[in-house]
PDB file of C-alpha atoms in Angstrom:
ATOM      1  CA  MET A1144     -16.803   1.101 -14.223  1.00 86.00           C
ATOM      2  CA  LYS A1145     -14.563  -0.630 -16.941  1.00 93.00           C
ATOM      3  CA  THR A1146     -11.238  -1.350 -16.876  1.00 96.00           C
ATOM      4  CA  SER A1147      -8.499  -3.668 -17.696  1.00 97.00           C
ATOM      5  CA  LYS A1148      -5.538  -1.910 -15.764  1.00 97.00           C
ATOM      6  CA  PRO A1149      -5.099  -2.876 -13.277  1.00 98.00           C
ATOM      7  CA  PHE A1150      -6.546  -0.631  -8.725  1.00 98.00           C
ATOM      8  CA  THR A1151      -6.591  -1.180  -5.926  1.00 98.00           C
ATOM      9  CA  THR A1152      -9.487  -1.102  -2.972  1.00 97.00           C
ATOM     10  CA  ILE A1153      -9.121  -1.850   0.958  1.00 97.00           C
ATOM     11  CA  SER A1154     -10.953  -5.170   2.021  1.00 98.00           C
ATOM     12  CA  TYR A1155     -13.364  -5.767   4.988  1.00 97.00           C
ATOM     13  CA  ASN A1156     -13.572  -9.261   3.920  1.00 98.00           C
ATOM     14  CA  THR A1157     -12.133 -12.334   6.226  1.00 98.00           C
ATOM     15  CA  PRO A1158      -8.866 -14.109   4.351  1.00 98.00           C
ATOM     16  CA  ASP A1159      -9.557 -16.989   3.693  1.00 98.00           C
ATOM     17  CA  TYR A1160     -13.184 -15.295   2.284  1.00 98.00           C
ATOM     18  CA  LEU A1161     -11.494 -13.209  -0.259  1.00 99.00           C
ATOM     19  CA  LYS A1162      -8.434 -15.899  -1.726  1.00 99.00           C
ATOM     20  CA  ALA A1163     -11.059 -18.713  -2.480  1.00 99.00           C
ATOM     21  CA  GLN A1164     -12.790 -15.441  -4.274  1.00 99.00           C
ATOM     22  CA  LEU A1165     -10.516 -14.383  -6.147  1.00 99.00           C
ATOM     23  CA  ASP A1166      -9.056 -17.994  -7.506  1.00 99.00           C
ATOM     24  CA  ASP A1167     -12.450 -18.220  -8.798  1.00 98.00           C
ATOM     25  CA  LEU A1168     -12.101 -15.295 -10.746  1.00 99.00           C
ATOM     26  CA  VAL A1169      -8.519 -16.562 -11.062  1.00 98.00           C
ATOM     27  CA  GLN A1170      -9.586 -20.031 -12.262  1.00 98.00           C
ATOM     28  CA  ARG A1171     -12.652 -18.344 -14.770  1.00 98.00           C
ATOM     29  CA  ASN A1172      -9.637 -16.152 -16.083  1.00 98.00           C
ATOM     30  CA  ILE A1173     -11.678 -12.658 -15.408  1.00 98.00           C
ATOM     31  CA  LEU A1174      -8.154 -11.629 -13.008  1.00 98.00           C
ATOM     32  CA  TYR A1175      -5.089 -12.345 -14.146  1.00 98.00           C
ATOM     33  CA  PHE A1176      -3.357 -12.013 -10.928  1.00 99.00           C
ATOM     34  CA  TYR A1177      -4.647 -10.840  -7.781  1.00 99.00           C
ATOM     35  CA  ALA A1178      -1.975  -9.478  -4.285  1.00 99.00           C
ATOM     36  CA  PHE A1179      -3.064  -8.459  -0.733  1.00 99.00           C
ATOM     37  CA  VAL A1180      -2.152  -8.091   3.091  1.00 99.00           C
ATOM     38  CA  TRP A1181      -3.687  -8.139   5.647  1.00 98.00           C
ATOM     39  CA  HIS A1182      -3.020  -4.270   8.025  1.00 97.00           C
ATOM     40  CA  TYR A1183      -3.633  -4.460  11.414  1.00 95.00           C
ATOM     41  CA  ARG A1184      -5.401  -1.677  12.350  1.00 92.00           C
ATOM     42  CA  GLU A1185      -3.515   1.221  13.539  1.00 90.00           C
ATOM     43  CA  GLU A1186      -3.196   2.899  16.425  1.00 84.00           C
ATOM     44  CA  ASP A1187      -5.687   5.883  14.843  1.00 81.00           C
ATOM     45  CA  GLU A1188      -7.758   3.431  13.113  1.00 84.00           C
ATOM     46  CA  SER A1189     -11.044   1.493  13.993  1.00 86.00           C
ATOM     47  CA  LYS A1190     -10.569  -2.217  12.323  1.00 92.00           C
ATOM     48  CA  ASP A1191      -7.981  -4.050  11.144  1.00 95.00           C
ATOM     49  CA  HIS A1192      -7.769  -4.303   6.680  1.00 96.00           C
ATOM     50  CA  ILE A1193      -6.617  -5.938   3.687  1.00 98.00           C
ATOM     51  CA  HIS A1194      -4.850  -4.161   0.634  1.00 98.00           C
ATOM     52  CA  LEU A1195      -5.956  -6.066  -1.925  1.00 99.00           C
ATOM     53  CA  LEU A1196      -4.156  -5.300  -5.855  1.00 99.00           C
ATOM     54  CA  LEU A1197      -6.293  -6.540  -8.850  1.00 99.00           C
ATOM     55  CA  HIS A1198      -4.794  -7.040 -12.457  1.00 98.00           C
ATOM     56  CA  PRO A1199      -7.830  -8.152 -14.527  1.00 98.00           C
ATOM     57  CA  ASN A1200      -7.508  -9.789 -17.964  1.00 97.00           C
ATOM     58  CA  GLY A1201      -9.337  -8.181 -20.093  1.00 97.00           C
ATOM     59  CA  GLN A1202     -12.408  -5.076 -19.458  1.00 97.00           C
ATOM     60  CA  VAL A1203     -13.994  -6.043 -16.163  1.00 98.00           C
ATOM     61  CA  ASP A1204     -16.409  -4.470 -14.675  1.00 98.00           C
ATOM     62  CA  THR A1205     -15.133  -3.310 -11.905  1.00 97.00           C
ATOM     63  CA  ASP A1206     -18.593  -2.899  -8.866  1.00 97.00           C
ATOM     64  CA  LYS A1207     -19.564  -7.251 -10.576  1.00 97.00           C
ATOM     65  CA  ILE A1208     -16.010  -7.515  -8.993  1.00 98.00           C
ATOM     66  CA  LEU A1209     -16.505  -5.898  -6.092  1.00 98.00           C
ATOM     67  CA  LYS A1210     -19.380  -7.444  -5.408  1.00 98.00           C
ATOM     68  CA  HIS A1211     -18.850 -11.205  -6.066  1.00 98.00           C
ATOM     69  CA  LEU A1212     -16.170  -9.787  -2.875  1.00 98.00           C
ATOM     70  CA  GLU A1213     -19.446  -9.406  -0.270  1.00 98.00           C
ATOM     71  CA  GLU A1214     -18.996 -11.752   2.913  1.00 98.00           C
ATOM     72  CA  PHE A1215     -21.915 -12.716   5.029  1.00 97.00           C
ATOM     73  CA  ASP A1216     -21.243 -11.436   8.194  1.00 96.00           C
ATOM     74  CA  PRO A1217     -23.127 -12.813  10.969  1.00 94.00           C
ATOM     75  CA  ALA A1218     -23.043 -10.881  13.161  1.00 92.00           C
ATOM     76  CA  VAL A1219     -24.396  -8.008  11.058  1.00 93.00           C
ATOM     77  CA  PRO A1220     -27.128 -10.426   8.390  1.00 93.00           C
ATOM     78  CA  ASP A1221     -27.399  -7.641   7.149  1.00 94.00           C
ATOM     79  CA  LYS A1222     -24.372  -5.617   6.255  1.00 95.00           C
ATOM     80  CA  PRO A1223     -22.262  -8.174   4.435  1.00 96.00           C
ATOM     81  CA  LEU A1224     -18.511  -7.435   4.648  1.00 97.00           C
ATOM     82  CA  ARG A1225     -17.034  -5.840   1.307  1.00 96.00           C
ATOM     83  CA  CYS A1226     -14.315  -3.402  -0.480  1.00 97.00           C
ATOM     84  CA  ARG A1227     -13.781   0.454  -0.763  1.00 96.00           C
ATOM     85  CA  PRO A1228     -15.314   1.694  -4.290  1.00 95.00           C
ATOM     86  CA  PRO A1229     -11.541   0.395  -6.628  1.00 96.00           C
ATOM     87  CA  HIS A1230      -8.660   3.110  -7.955  1.00 95.00           C
ATOM     88  CA  LYS A1231      -6.142   2.699 -10.284  1.00 95.00           C
ATOM     89  CA  CYS A1232      -3.463   1.580  -9.648  1.00 95.00           C
ATOM     90  CA  ASN A1233       0.125   3.633 -11.383  1.00 90.00           C
ATOM     91  CA  SER A1234       2.478   1.869  -9.610  1.00 95.00           C
ATOM     92  CA  PHE A1235       3.160  -1.478  -8.617  1.00 98.00           C
ATOM     93  CA  GLY A1236       6.111   0.296  -6.101  1.00 97.00           C
ATOM     94  CA  ASP A1237       4.003   2.707  -4.551  1.00 96.00           C
ATOM     95  CA  TRP A1238       1.050   0.475  -3.454  1.00 98.00           C
ATOM     96  CA  TYR A1239       3.976  -2.984  -2.317  1.00 98.00           C
ATOM     97  CA  LEU A1240       6.022  -0.652  -0.110  1.00 97.00           C
ATOM     98  CA  TYR A1241       3.284   1.003   1.183  1.00 95.00           C
ATOM     99  CA  GLY A1242       1.434  -2.788   2.001  1.00 97.00           C
ATOM    100  CA  LEU A1243       4.812  -3.112   3.279  1.00 97.00           C
ATOM    101  CA  HIS A1244       4.943   0.098   5.502  1.00 94.00           C
ATOM    102  CA  ASP A1245       8.201  -0.169   4.449  1.00 91.00           C
ATOM    103  CA  VAL A1246      10.711   2.220   6.854  1.00 85.00           C
ATOM    104  CA  LYS A1247      12.595   4.622   3.545  1.00 83.00           C
ATOM    105  CA  TYR A1248       9.613   5.004   1.801  1.00 89.00           C
ATOM    106  CA  LEU A1249       7.504   5.928   4.819  1.00 86.00           C
ATOM    107  CA  LEU A1250       9.465   8.820   6.179  1.00 78.00           C
ATOM    108  CA  ALA A1251      10.605  10.015   1.960  1.00 78.00           C
ATOM    109  CA  HIS A1252       6.775  10.341   1.590  1.00 79.00           C
ATOM    110  CA  GLY A1253       6.231  13.052   4.392  1.00 71.00           C
ATOM    111  CA  TYR A1254       7.788  11.760   7.329  1.00 66.00           C
ATOM    112  CA  GLN A1255       4.689   8.477   7.798  1.00 76.00           C
ATOM    113  CA  THR A1256       5.841   6.519   9.992  1.00 79.00           C
ATOM    114  CA  ARG A1257       3.829   3.244  11.548  1.00 86.00           C
ATOM    115  CA  LYS A1258       3.358   1.005  14.356  1.00 87.00           C
ATOM    116  CA  TYR A1259       3.557  -2.333  12.666  1.00 92.00           C
ATOM    117  CA  HIS A1260       5.438  -3.229   9.398  1.00 94.00           C
ATOM    118  CA  TYR A1261       5.179  -6.538   7.197  1.00 97.00           C
ATOM    119  CA  THR A1262       7.173  -8.461   5.226  1.00 98.00           C
ATOM    120  CA  LYS A1263       6.934 -10.233   1.707  1.00 98.00           C
ATOM    121  CA  GLU A1264       5.979 -13.982   2.765  1.00 98.00           C
ATOM    122  CA  ASP A1265       2.624 -11.981   4.824  1.00 98.00           C
ATOM    123  CA  PHE A1266       1.722 -11.292   0.791  1.00 99.00           C
ATOM    124  CA  PHE A1267      -1.744 -14.057  -0.550  1.00 99.00           C
ATOM    125  CA  VAL A1268      -0.022 -14.039  -4.554  1.00 99.00           C
ATOM    126  CA  SER A1269      -2.608 -16.208  -7.038  1.00 99.00           C
ATOM    127  CA  ASP A1270       1.530 -16.193  -9.313  1.00 98.00           C
ATOM    128  CA  GLU A1271       4.344 -15.627  -6.680  1.00 98.00           C
ATOM    129  CA  ASP A1272       6.539 -15.744 -10.110  1.00 98.00           C
ATOM    130  CA  GLU A1273       4.732 -12.977 -11.624  1.00 98.00           C
ATOM    131  CA  PHE A1274       4.616 -11.512  -7.981  1.00 99.00           C
ATOM    132  CA  VAL A1275       8.460 -11.453  -7.959  1.00 98.00           C
ATOM    133  CA  ASP A1276       8.419 -10.156 -11.106  1.00 98.00           C
ATOM    134  CA  LEU A1277       6.549  -7.033 -10.268  1.00 98.00           C
ATOM    135  CA  ILE A1278       8.934  -6.170  -6.438  1.00 98.00           C
ATOM    136  CA  HIS A1279      12.184  -6.036  -9.333  1.00 98.00           C
ATOM    137  CA  THR A1280      10.709  -3.602 -11.456  1.00 97.00           C
ATOM    138  CA  ILE A1281       9.679  -1.563  -8.419  1.00 96.00           C
ATOM    139  CA  ASP A1282      12.494   2.130  -8.607  1.00 93.00           C
ATOM    140  CA  TYR A1283      14.392   1.964  -5.429  1.00 88.00           C
ATOM    141  CA  LYS A1284      15.972   4.774  -6.106  1.00 82.00           C
ATOM    142  CA  LYS A1285      13.439   6.424  -7.405  1.00 87.00           C
ATOM    143  CA  MET A1286      11.574   5.294  -4.023  1.00 88.00           C
ATOM    144  CA  TYR A1287      13.424   6.620  -2.023  1.00 81.00           C
ATOM    145  CA  GLY A1288      14.708   9.401  -2.903  1.00 71.00           C
ATOM    146  CA  ASN A1289      17.637   9.914  -1.348  1.00 67.00           C
ATOM    147  CA  GLN A1290      19.130   6.085  -0.670  1.00 70.00           C
ATOM    148  CA  THR A1291      22.817   6.972  -0.089  1.00 78.00           C
ATOM    149  CA  PHE A1292      22.118   8.539   3.177  1.00 77.00           C
ATOM    150  CA  PHE A1293      20.066   5.453   4.083  1.00 74.00           C
ATOM    151  CA  GLN A1294      23.105   3.009   3.096  1.00 78.00           C
ATOM    152  CA  ALA A1295      25.683   5.958   4.983  1.00 82.00           C
ATOM    153  CA  MET A1296      23.984   5.299   7.956  1.00 77.00           C
ATOM    154  CA  GLU A1297      23.853   1.335   6.800  1.00 75.00           C
ATOM    155  CA  ASP A1298      27.367   1.248   7.226  1.00 82.00           C
ATOM    156  CA  GLY A1299      27.631   3.903  10.380  1.00 85.00           C
ATOM    157  CA  VAL A1300      28.401   7.700   8.954  1.00 87.00           C
ATOM    158  CA  THR A1301      27.787  10.150  11.724  1.00 87.00           C
ATOM    159  CA  ILE A1302      25.585  13.099  10.844  1.00 84.00           C
ATOM    160  CA  PHE A1303      27.954  15.196  11.309  1.00 86.00           C
ATOM    161  CA  ASP A1304      30.639  13.221   8.745  1.00 88.00           C
ATOM    162  CA  MET A1305      27.395  13.137   6.503  1.00 84.00           C
ATOM    163  CA  VAL A1306      27.559  17.051   6.116  1.00 86.00           C
ATOM    164  CA  LYS A1307      30.986  17.652   5.238  1.00 85.00           C
ATOM    165  CA  GLN A1308      30.905  14.213   2.758  1.00 87.00           C
ATOM    166  CA  GLY A1309      28.319  16.410   0.687  1.00 86.00           C
ATOM    167  CA  ILE A1310      25.634  12.792   1.443  1.00 80.00           C
ATOM    168  CA  ILE A1311      23.296  15.811   2.278  1.00 80.00           C
ATOM    169  CA  PRO A1312      22.507  19.162   2.045  1.00 80.00           C
ATOM    170  CA  MET A1313      23.238  21.551   4.459  1.00 82.00           C
ATOM    171  CA  GLN A1314      19.503  23.577   3.735  1.00 80.00           C
ATOM    172  CA  GLN A1315      17.658  20.616   4.312  1.00 76.00           C
ATOM    173  CA  TYR A1316      20.012  19.025   7.754  1.00 80.00           C
ATOM    174  CA  GLY A1317      16.897  19.428  10.157  1.00 80.00           C
ATOM    175  CA  GLN A1318      14.794  17.388   8.172  1.00 73.00           C
ATOM    176  CA  TYR A1319      17.834  14.505   7.863  1.00 76.00           C
ATOM    177  CA  ALA A1320      18.944  14.755  11.647  1.00 80.00           C
ATOM    178  CA  ARG A1321      15.393  13.838  12.263  1.00 75.00           C
ATOM    179  CA  PHE A1322      15.435  10.399  10.022  1.00 72.00           C
ATOM    180  CA  PHE A1323      18.200  10.400  11.170  1.00 76.00           C
ATOM    181  CA  PHE A1324      17.457  10.448  15.358  1.00 76.00           C
ATOM    182  CA  ASP A1325      14.467   8.318  14.475  1.00 71.00           C
ATOM    183  CA  LEU A1326      16.194   5.880  12.536  1.00 69.00           C
ATOM    184  CA  SER A1327      18.952   4.818  15.534  1.00 70.00           C
ATOM    185  CA  ASN A1328      16.047   4.610  17.957  1.00 68.00           C
ATOM    186  CA  GLY A1329      13.528   3.084  16.702  1.00 59.00           C
ATOM    187  CA  ALA A1330      11.484   5.671  17.017  1.00 53.00           C
ATOM    188  CA  LEU A1331       9.204   4.433  14.290  1.00 51.00           C
ATOM    189  CA  ASN A1332       7.247   2.195  15.404  1.00 57.00           C
ATOM    190  CA  GLN A1333       3.937   4.121  16.503  1.00 54.00           C
ATOM    191  CA  THR A1334       1.229   6.148  13.997  1.00 52.00           C
ATOM    192  CA  PHE A1335       2.390   9.734  12.314  1.00 50.00           C
ATOM    193  CA  ARG A1336       0.564  10.299   9.159  1.00 51.00           C
ATOM    194  CA  GLY A1337       2.103  13.537   9.195  1.00 49.00           C
ATOM    195  CA  GLU A1338      -0.739  15.759   6.262  1.00 47.00           C
ATOM    196  CA  HIS A1339      -1.873  12.513   5.261  1.00 47.00           C
ATOM    197  CA  ILE A1340      -5.311  10.945   6.760  1.00 45.00           C
ATOM    198  CA  GLY A1341      -6.378   7.530   7.157  1.00 54.00           C
ATOM    199  CA  HIS A1342      -8.740   5.433   5.843  1.00 53.00           C
ATOM    200  CA  GLU A1343     -11.304   5.414   8.430  1.00 52.00           C
ATOM    201  CA  ASP A1344     -11.467   9.365   6.711  1.00 49.00           C
ATOM    202  CA  PRO A1345     -13.613   8.945   3.660  1.00 46.00           C
ATOM    203  CA  PRO A1346     -13.380   9.253   0.376  1.00 45.00           C
ATOM    204  CA  LYS A1347      -9.800  10.527  -0.070  1.00 51.00           C
ATOM    205  CA  ILE A1348      -8.045   7.222  -0.467  1.00 51.00           C
ATOM    206  CA  ASP A1349      -4.071   7.920  -2.452  1.00 58.00           C
ATOM    207  CA  PRO A1350      -4.086   5.666  -5.721  1.00 52.00           C
ATOM    208  CA  LYS A1351      -0.253   5.087  -5.674  1.00 59.00           C
ATOM    209  CA  THR A1352      -0.727   2.701  -2.390  1.00 60.00           C
ATOM    210  CA  GLY A1353      -4.493   2.504  -1.215  1.00 56.00           C
ATOM    211  CA  GLU A1354      -3.798   4.800   2.173  1.00 57.00           C
ATOM    212  CA  LEU A1355      -5.815   7.709   0.537  1.00 43.00           C
ATOM    213  CA  LEU A1356      -8.353   9.004  -2.147  1.00 38.00           C
ATOM    214  CA  PRO A1357      -7.710  12.269  -3.538  1.00 37.00           C
ATOM    215  CA  GLU A1358     -10.985  11.035  -6.310  1.00 39.00           C
ATOM    216  CA  GLU A1359     -13.109   9.226  -6.248  1.00 38.00           C
ATOM    217  CA  ILE A1360     -13.535   6.693  -8.603  1.00 36.00           C
ATOM    218  CA  SER A1361     -16.430   7.039 -11.040  1.00 34.00           C
ATOM    219  CA  ASN A1362     -19.857   4.173 -10.608  1.00 36.00           C
ATOM    220  CA  GLY A1363     -20.447   4.527 -13.440  1.00 39.00           C
ATOM    221  CA  ASN A1364     -19.692   2.554 -16.845  1.00 40.00           C
ATOM    222  CA  LYS A1365     -17.159   5.092 -18.241  1.00 40.00           C
ATOM    223  CA  GLU A1366     -13.885   3.370 -20.608  1.00 42.00           C
ATOM    224  CA  ASP A1367     -10.383   3.208 -18.326  1.00 45.00           C
TER     225      ASP A1367
END
């Protein structure tokens, strides 16, 4: 498709090759910015993979860009390393916090957990200043939901006192009690997707995070 808006994909390239190809696209003014992070395969996955965000510098053909990123694989010469179909990026915050496997974000979005977690320094970016500026646009209150709960935990408030103080509603006590127990006991370093599915269960990838796909983007020339 043709688009001038940010889009995401999952890549199976090697990081060095991918960075070189992306730097070439930036130097040729085809891309304005890129960011990606390498993820080790989770317990329900078979492959390591990369979460990739691309900001075009004007209108681009996503098919041509993904073709440019294809990488020869000497182990399987007739099957290059390539990217999954692209998807619109509606929220940098969702993409970034999922890329971190941020504990609070995952808990707030379907009570998910992951074995592996990442830091800002794990991301490869074309422009560090632009990356920092994008991070500063994230509305953490919106991303995390009940921030007061997480702050109370950090302050050592018990789950019972949270109910007394009105930090958590009584009707949601069971859900928050589970959050509290798992956060307190380090039971979050395992893979649990809730109702979500993994990267290797096509055809669904979340357009917010690059994790799930509820709707494939057309490979045609539709303007987006």
